[in-house]
Amino acid sequence: MPTGVAIRDVRELLFDAAERILVGSGPSALTSRAVTDTAGCAKGVLHRHFDDFDDFLAAFVLDRSRRLDARTALLRDRAGRGEVVDNLTGALTDLFDSIAVAVVALVTFRDGLRARLRRDLPAGVPVLTEAVDRIGAYLAAERDLGRLRPDTDVEALAPALIGTAHLLFADRTGRRPDPGAVRRAIAAAVGGALAP
C-alpha cells in the first residue's frame, strides 16, 4: 500500500489479517510485522491506531469475542425447541469451529495481553467466559420450561459443557472431532440433568 493513501476500515483490515495469521499459523506467528504485511499496509498504520501491539491484540480479542458472543446468544432462542443435547451440540460445535480455540491459545500465550484484557474483563478468558454465560442462560430457560430437572445447577453445568467441548476441539492443527463423538460427550455431560 503506497504511503499517504487513505485506508478504509483500518481496524477491520488489521483484525482480519490477525485472524488469518492466528488461525493459520498460531499465536507465535502473530507479530505486528506479520499483521501489517498480511493486511498490505505499512507497520506504522498499526501504531497510529493502537498504543502498542498488546493494545491491538486486546482490541482484536474483544472484537472477536463480541462476534462470537452474538453467535452463542442465538442459542437462548432455541429453548423449548428441538432436543436439548442437539441444541447444545450445535452451539458448542459452532463456537469451537470458529476462531475461539485460537483466541484462547493467544490469550494463554501472551502475558501482556492477559494483563491488558483484565482492564475490561476482571476474570475468565474472553470468548469462553461469554459462552459460559450464554450456555447457562439457555440451560436455565430449559430448566424453567421443564426440559431439565428443577434441581439442575446450571452455574456448574455450563462451564462443564464448555470444558468438555474445548477439550474435544483444542487441537487446532489436527482433524476436527467426529460430530458423533461431540454429541456423545455433550449427552454424557448433560444426561443426568434431562427431565424424565
PDB file of N, CA, C and O in Angstrom, residues 143 148-154 192-193:
ATOM      1  N   ARG A 143     -34.537 -25.389  31.937  1.00  0.00           N
ATOM      2  CA  ARG A 143     -34.971 -25.821  33.267  1.00  0.00           C
ATOM      3  C   ARG A 143     -36.333 -25.207  33.603  1.00  0.00           C
ATOM      4  O   ARG A 143     -37.235 -25.892  34.092  1.00  0.00           O
ATOM      5  N   LEU A 148     -35.301 -29.652  31.677  1.00  0.00           N
ATOM      6  CA  LEU A 148     -34.220 -30.082  32.564  1.00  0.00           C
ATOM      7  C   LEU A 148     -34.801 -30.217  33.964  1.00  0.00           C
ATOM      8  O   LEU A 148     -35.768 -29.541  34.315  1.00  0.00           O
ATOM      9  N   ARG A 149     -34.183 -31.057  34.748  1.00  0.00           N
ATOM     10  CA  ARG A 149     -34.652 -31.284  36.114  1.00  0.00           C
ATOM     11  C   ARG A 149     -34.641 -29.966  36.894  1.00  0.00           C
ATOM     12  O   ARG A 149     -33.754 -29.132  36.690  1.00  0.00           O
ATOM     13  N   PRO A 150     -35.589 -29.762  37.782  1.00  0.00           N
ATOM     14  CA  PRO A 150     -35.661 -28.495  38.520  1.00  0.00           C
ATOM     15  C   PRO A 150     -34.445 -28.220  39.408  1.00  0.00           C
ATOM     16  O   PRO A 150     -34.147 -27.066  39.702  1.00  0.00           O
ATOM     17  N   ASP A 151     -33.731 -29.260  39.803  1.00  0.00           N
ATOM     18  CA  ASP A 151     -32.556 -29.062  40.663  1.00  0.00           C
ATOM     19  C   ASP A 151     -31.252 -28.948  39.864  1.00  0.00           C
ATOM     20  O   ASP A 151     -30.168 -28.968  40.438  1.00  0.00           O
ATOM     21  N   THR A 152     -31.348 -28.771  38.545  1.00  0.00           N
ATOM     22  CA  THR A 152     -30.157 -28.653  37.709  1.00  0.00           C
ATOM     23  C   THR A 152     -29.359 -27.410  38.088  1.00  0.00           C
ATOM     24  O   THR A 152     -29.882 -26.297  38.105  1.00  0.00           O
ATOM     25  N   ASP A 153     -28.105 -27.595  38.399  1.00  0.00           N
ATOM     26  CA  ASP A 153     -27.209 -26.489  38.739  1.00  0.00           C
ATOM     27  C   ASP A 153     -26.572 -25.965  37.449  1.00  0.00           C
ATOM     28  O   ASP A 153     -25.510 -26.415  37.028  1.00  0.00           O
ATOM     29  N   VAL A 154     -27.251 -25.008  36.824  1.00  0.00           N
ATOM     30  CA  VAL A 154     -26.776 -24.510  35.532  1.00  0.00           C
ATOM     31  C   VAL A 154     -25.446 -23.772  35.665  1.00  0.00           C
ATOM     32  O   VAL A 154     -24.648 -23.757  34.721  1.00  0.00           O
ATOM     33  N   GLY A 192     -27.704 -36.465  33.088  1.00  0.00           N
ATOM     34  CA  GLY A 192     -28.362 -36.528  34.392  1.00  0.00           C
ATOM     35  C   GLY A 192     -29.283 -35.360  34.675  1.00  0.00           C
ATOM     36  O   GLY A 192     -30.124 -35.419  35.576  1.00  0.00           O
ATOM     37  N   ALA A 193     -29.144 -34.287  33.893  1.00  0.00           N
ATOM     38  CA  ALA A 193     -29.980 -33.104  34.111  1.00  0.00           C
ATOM     39  C   ALA A 193     -31.265 -33.139  33.298  1.00  0.00           C
ATOM     40  O   ALA A 193     -32.194 -32.388  33.576  1.00  0.00           O
TER      41      ALA A 193
END
